[in-house]
PDB file of C-alpha atoms and ligand atoms in Angstrom:
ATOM      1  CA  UNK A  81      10.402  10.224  -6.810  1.00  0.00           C
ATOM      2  CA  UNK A  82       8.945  11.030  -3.283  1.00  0.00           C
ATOM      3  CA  UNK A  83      11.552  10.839  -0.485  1.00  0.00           C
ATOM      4  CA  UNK A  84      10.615   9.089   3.035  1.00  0.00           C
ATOM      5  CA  UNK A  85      12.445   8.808   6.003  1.00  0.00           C
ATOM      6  CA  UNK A  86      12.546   5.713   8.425  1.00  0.00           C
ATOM      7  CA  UNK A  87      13.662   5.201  11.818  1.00  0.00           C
ATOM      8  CA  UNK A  88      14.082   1.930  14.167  1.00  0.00           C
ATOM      9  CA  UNK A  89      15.670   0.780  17.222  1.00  0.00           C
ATOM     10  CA  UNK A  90      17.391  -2.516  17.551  1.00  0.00           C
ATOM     11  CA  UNK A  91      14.354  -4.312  17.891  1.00  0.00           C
ATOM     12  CA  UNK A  92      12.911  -2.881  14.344  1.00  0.00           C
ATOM     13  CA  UNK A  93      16.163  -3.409  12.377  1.00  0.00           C
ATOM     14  CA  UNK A  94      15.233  -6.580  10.390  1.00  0.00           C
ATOM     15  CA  UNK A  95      11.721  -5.757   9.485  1.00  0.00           C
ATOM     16  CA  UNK A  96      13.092  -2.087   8.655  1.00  0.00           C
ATOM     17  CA  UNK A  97      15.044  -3.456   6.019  1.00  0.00           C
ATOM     18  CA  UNK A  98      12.361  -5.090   4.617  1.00  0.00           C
ATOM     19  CA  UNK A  99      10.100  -2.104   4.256  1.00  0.00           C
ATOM     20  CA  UNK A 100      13.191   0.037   2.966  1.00  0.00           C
ATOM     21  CA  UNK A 101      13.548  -3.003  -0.074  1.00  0.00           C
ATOM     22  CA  UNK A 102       9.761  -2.432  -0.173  1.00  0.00           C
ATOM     23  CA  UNK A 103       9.718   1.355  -0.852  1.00  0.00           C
ATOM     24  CA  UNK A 104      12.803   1.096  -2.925  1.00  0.00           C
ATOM     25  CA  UNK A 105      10.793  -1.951  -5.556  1.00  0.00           C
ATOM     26  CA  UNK A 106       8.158   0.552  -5.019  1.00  0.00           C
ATOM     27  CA  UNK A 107       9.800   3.776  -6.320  1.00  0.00           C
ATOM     28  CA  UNK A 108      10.458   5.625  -2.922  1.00  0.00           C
ATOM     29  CA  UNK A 109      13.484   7.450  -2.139  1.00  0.00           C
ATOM     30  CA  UNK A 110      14.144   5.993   1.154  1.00  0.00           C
ATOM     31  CA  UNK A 111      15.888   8.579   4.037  1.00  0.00           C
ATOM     32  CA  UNK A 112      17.706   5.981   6.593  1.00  0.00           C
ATOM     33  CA  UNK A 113      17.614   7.579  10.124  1.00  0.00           C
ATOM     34  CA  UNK A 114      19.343   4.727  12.261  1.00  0.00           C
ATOM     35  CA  UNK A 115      19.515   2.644  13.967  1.00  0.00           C
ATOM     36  CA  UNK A 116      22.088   1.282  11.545  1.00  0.00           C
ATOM     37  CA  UNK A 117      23.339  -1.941  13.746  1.00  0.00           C
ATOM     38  CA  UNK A 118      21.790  -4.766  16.187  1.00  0.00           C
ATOM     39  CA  UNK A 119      23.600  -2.860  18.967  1.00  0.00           C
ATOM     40  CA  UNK A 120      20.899  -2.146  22.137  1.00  0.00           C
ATOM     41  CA  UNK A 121      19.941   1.484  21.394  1.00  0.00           C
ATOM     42  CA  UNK A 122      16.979   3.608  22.908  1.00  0.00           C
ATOM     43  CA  UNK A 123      14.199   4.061  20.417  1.00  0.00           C
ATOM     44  CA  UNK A 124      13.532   8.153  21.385  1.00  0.00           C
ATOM     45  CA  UNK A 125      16.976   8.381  19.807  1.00  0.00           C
ATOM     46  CA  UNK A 126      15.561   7.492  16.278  1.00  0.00           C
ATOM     47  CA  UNK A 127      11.783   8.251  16.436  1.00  0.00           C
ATOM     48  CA  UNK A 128      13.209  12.021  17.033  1.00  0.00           C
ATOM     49  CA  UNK A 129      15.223  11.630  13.989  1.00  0.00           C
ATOM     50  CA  UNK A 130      12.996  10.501  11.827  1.00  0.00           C
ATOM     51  CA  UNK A 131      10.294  12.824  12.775  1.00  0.00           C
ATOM     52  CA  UNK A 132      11.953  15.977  12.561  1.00  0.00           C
ATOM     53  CA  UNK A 133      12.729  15.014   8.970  1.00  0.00           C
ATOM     54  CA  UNK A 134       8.725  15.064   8.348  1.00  0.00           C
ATOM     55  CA  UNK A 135       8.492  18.346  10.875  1.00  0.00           C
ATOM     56  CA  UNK A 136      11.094  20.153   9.169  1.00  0.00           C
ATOM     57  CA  UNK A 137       9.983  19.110   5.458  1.00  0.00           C
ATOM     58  CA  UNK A 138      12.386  17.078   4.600  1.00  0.00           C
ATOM     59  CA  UNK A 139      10.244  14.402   3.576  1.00  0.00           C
ATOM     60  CA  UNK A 140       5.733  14.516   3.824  1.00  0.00           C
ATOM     61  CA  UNK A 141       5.551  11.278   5.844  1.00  0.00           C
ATOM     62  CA  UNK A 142       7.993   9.016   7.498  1.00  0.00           C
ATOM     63  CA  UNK A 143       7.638   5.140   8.957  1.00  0.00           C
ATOM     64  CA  UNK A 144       8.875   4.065  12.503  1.00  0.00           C
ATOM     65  CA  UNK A 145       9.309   0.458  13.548  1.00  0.00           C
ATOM     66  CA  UNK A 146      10.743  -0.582  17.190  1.00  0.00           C
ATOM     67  CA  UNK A 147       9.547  -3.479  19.035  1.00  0.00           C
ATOM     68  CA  UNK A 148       5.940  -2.644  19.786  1.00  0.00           C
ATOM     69  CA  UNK A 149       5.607   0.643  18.034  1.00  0.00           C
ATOM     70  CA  UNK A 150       4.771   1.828  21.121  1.00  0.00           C
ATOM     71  CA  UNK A 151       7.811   3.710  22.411  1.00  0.00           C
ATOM     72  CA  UNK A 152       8.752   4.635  18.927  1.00  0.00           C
ATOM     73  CA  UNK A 153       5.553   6.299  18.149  1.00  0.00           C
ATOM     74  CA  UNK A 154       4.875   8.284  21.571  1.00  0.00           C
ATOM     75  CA  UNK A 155       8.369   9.470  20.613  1.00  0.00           C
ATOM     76  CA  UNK A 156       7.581  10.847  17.271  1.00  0.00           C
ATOM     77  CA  UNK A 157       4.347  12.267  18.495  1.00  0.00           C
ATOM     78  CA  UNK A 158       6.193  14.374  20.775  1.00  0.00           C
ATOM     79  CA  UNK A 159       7.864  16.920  17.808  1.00  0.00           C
ATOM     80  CA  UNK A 160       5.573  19.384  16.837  1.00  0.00           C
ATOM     81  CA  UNK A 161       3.251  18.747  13.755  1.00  0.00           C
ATOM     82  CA  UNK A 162       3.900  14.830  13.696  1.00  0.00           C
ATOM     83  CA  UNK A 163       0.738  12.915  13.974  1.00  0.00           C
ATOM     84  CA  UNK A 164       2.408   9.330  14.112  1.00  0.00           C
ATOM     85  CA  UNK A 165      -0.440   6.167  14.446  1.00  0.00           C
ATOM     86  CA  UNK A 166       0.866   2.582  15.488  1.00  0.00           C
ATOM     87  CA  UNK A 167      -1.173   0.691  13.334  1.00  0.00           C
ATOM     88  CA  UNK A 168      -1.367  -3.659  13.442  1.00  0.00           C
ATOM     89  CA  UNK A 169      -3.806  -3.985  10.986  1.00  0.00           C
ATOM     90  CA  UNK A 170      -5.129  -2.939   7.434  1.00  0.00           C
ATOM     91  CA  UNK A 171      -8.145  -0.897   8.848  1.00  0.00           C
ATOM     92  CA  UNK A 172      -6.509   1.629  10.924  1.00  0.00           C
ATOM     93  CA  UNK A 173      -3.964   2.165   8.645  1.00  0.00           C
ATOM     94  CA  UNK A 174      -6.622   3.467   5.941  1.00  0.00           C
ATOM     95  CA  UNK A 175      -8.356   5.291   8.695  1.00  0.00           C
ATOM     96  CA  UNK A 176      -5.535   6.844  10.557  1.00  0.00           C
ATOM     97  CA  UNK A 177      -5.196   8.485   7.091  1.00  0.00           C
ATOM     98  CA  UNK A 178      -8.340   9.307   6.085  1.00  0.00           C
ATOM     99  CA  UNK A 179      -9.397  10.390   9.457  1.00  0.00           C
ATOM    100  CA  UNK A 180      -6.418  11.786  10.771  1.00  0.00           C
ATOM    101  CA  UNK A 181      -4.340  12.888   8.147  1.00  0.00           C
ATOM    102  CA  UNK A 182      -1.207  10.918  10.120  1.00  0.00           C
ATOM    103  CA  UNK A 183       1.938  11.773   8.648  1.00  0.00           C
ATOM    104  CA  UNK A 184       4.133   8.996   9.985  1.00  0.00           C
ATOM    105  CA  UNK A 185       2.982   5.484  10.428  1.00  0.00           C
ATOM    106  CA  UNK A 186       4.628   3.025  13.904  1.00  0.00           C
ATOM    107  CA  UNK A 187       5.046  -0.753  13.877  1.00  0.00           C
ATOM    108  CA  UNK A 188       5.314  -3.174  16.391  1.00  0.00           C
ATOM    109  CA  UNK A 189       8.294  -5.742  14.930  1.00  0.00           C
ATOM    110  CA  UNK A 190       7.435  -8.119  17.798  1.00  0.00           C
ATOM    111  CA  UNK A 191       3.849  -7.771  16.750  1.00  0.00           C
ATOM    112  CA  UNK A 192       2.823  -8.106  13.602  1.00  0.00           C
ATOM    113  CA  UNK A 193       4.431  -9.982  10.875  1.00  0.00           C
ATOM    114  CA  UNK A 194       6.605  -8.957   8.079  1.00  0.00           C
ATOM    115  CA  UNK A 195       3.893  -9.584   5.383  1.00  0.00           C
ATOM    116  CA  UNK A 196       1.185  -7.606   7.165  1.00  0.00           C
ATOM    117  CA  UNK A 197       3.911  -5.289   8.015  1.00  0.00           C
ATOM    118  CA  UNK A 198       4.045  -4.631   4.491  1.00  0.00           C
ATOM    119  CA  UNK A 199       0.344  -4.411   3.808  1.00  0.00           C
ATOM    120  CA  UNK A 200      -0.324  -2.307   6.397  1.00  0.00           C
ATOM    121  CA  UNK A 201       2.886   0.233   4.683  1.00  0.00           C
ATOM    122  CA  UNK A 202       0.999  -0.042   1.213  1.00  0.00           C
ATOM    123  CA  UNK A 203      -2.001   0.723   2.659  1.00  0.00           C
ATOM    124  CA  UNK A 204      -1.083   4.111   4.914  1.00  0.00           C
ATOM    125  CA  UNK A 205       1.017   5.248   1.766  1.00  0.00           C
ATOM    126  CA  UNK A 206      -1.943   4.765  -0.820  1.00  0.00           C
ATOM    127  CA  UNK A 207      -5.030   6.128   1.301  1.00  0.00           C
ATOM    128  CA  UNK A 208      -5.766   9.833   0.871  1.00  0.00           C
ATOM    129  CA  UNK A 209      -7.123  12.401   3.726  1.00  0.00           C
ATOM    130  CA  UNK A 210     -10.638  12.997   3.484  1.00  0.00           C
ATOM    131  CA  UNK A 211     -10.329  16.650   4.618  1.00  0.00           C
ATOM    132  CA  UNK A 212     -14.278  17.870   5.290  1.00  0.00           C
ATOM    133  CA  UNK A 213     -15.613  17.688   8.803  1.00  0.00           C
ATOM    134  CA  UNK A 214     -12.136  15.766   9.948  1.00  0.00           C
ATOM    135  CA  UNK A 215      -9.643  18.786   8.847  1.00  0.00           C
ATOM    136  CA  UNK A 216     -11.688  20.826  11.962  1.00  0.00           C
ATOM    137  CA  UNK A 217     -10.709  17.696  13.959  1.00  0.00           C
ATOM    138  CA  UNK A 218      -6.758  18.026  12.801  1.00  0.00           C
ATOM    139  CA  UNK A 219      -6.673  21.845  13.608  1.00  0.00           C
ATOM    140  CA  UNK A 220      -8.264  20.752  17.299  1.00  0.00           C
ATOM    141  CA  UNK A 221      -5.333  18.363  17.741  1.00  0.00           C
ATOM    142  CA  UNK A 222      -2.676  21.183  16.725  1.00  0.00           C
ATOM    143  CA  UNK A 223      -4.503  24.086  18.950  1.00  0.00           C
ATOM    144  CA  UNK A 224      -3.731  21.404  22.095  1.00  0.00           C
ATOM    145  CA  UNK A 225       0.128  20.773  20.600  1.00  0.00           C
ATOM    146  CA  UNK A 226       0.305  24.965  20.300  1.00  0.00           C
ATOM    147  CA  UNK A 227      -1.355  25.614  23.721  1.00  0.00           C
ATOM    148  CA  UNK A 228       0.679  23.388  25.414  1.00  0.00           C
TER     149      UNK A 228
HETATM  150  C1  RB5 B1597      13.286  -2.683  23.171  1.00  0.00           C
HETATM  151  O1  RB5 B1597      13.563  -3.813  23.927  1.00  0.00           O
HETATM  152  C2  RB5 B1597      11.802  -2.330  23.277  1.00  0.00           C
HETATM  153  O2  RB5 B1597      11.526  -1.839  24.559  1.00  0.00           O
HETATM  154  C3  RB5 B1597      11.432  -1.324  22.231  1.00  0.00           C
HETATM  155  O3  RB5 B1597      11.752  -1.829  20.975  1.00  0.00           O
HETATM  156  C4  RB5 B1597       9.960  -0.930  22.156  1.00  0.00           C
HETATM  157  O4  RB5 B1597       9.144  -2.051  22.120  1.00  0.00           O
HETATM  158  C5  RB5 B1597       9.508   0.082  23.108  1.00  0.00           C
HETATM  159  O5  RB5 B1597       8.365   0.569  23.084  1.00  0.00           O
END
């Protein structure tokens, strides 16, 4: 059974706990990282969390929902080897994978709805890397994160 982690702020609770009921029907292992309440919270707090659960191998890939995806995501892209895309639709969330090898997926809860929500999940969890001329493109990404 393959674990995942998932992280929200306030404004991701609700459709969080429809993706973890999701991944559980699904099989997954679901990792909770907070934000466990409605309570105003600051969305860094739990993109970190979740992320360093994919950085530190914990889990392979992780899902991060606040109210645009926005804050959420830049968050998670800011540990070292997370390659987090905020996808709103079914096509960049098979290309962010097969592209970019992205190893945690952002949603917008004020943007897209819960059943595309859910499609776009399904879809960044089935879609495979294509490795070839876009692995060169991964290691160019992780020579900026190491420079810098
Ligand atoms: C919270 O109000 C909101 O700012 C947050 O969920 C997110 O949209 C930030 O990027």
């Amino acid at each position: 059974m393959e674990k995942i982690v998932i992280g929200c702020d306030h404004a991701g609770l609700e459709l969080k706990h429809s993706v973890i009921s999701h991944l559980q029907k699904k099989g997954f292992d679901v990792i909770d990282a907070g934000t466990y309440t409605q309570d105003s919270c600051d969305y860094p707090d739990f993109g970190y969390a979740a992320a360093k659960k994919v950085a530190d191998g914990v889990v392979k890939r992780g899902i991060v929902i606040c109210g645009t995806g926005i804050g959420i995501s830049i968050s998670a892209n800011k540990v070292k080897g997370i390659r987090c895309a905020l996808c709103g639709d079914l096509f960049s969330a098979e290309m962010t994978r097969r592209h970019n090898n992205a190893n945690m997926l952002a949603l917008g809860a004020r943007v897209v709805s819960q059943d595309l929500a859910l499609q776009i999940v399904d879809k960044f969890l089935e879609t495979p890397f294509e490795g070839g001329r876009h692995q060169k493109r991964i290691e160019k990404m992780m020579d900026i994160e190491n420079k810098n």
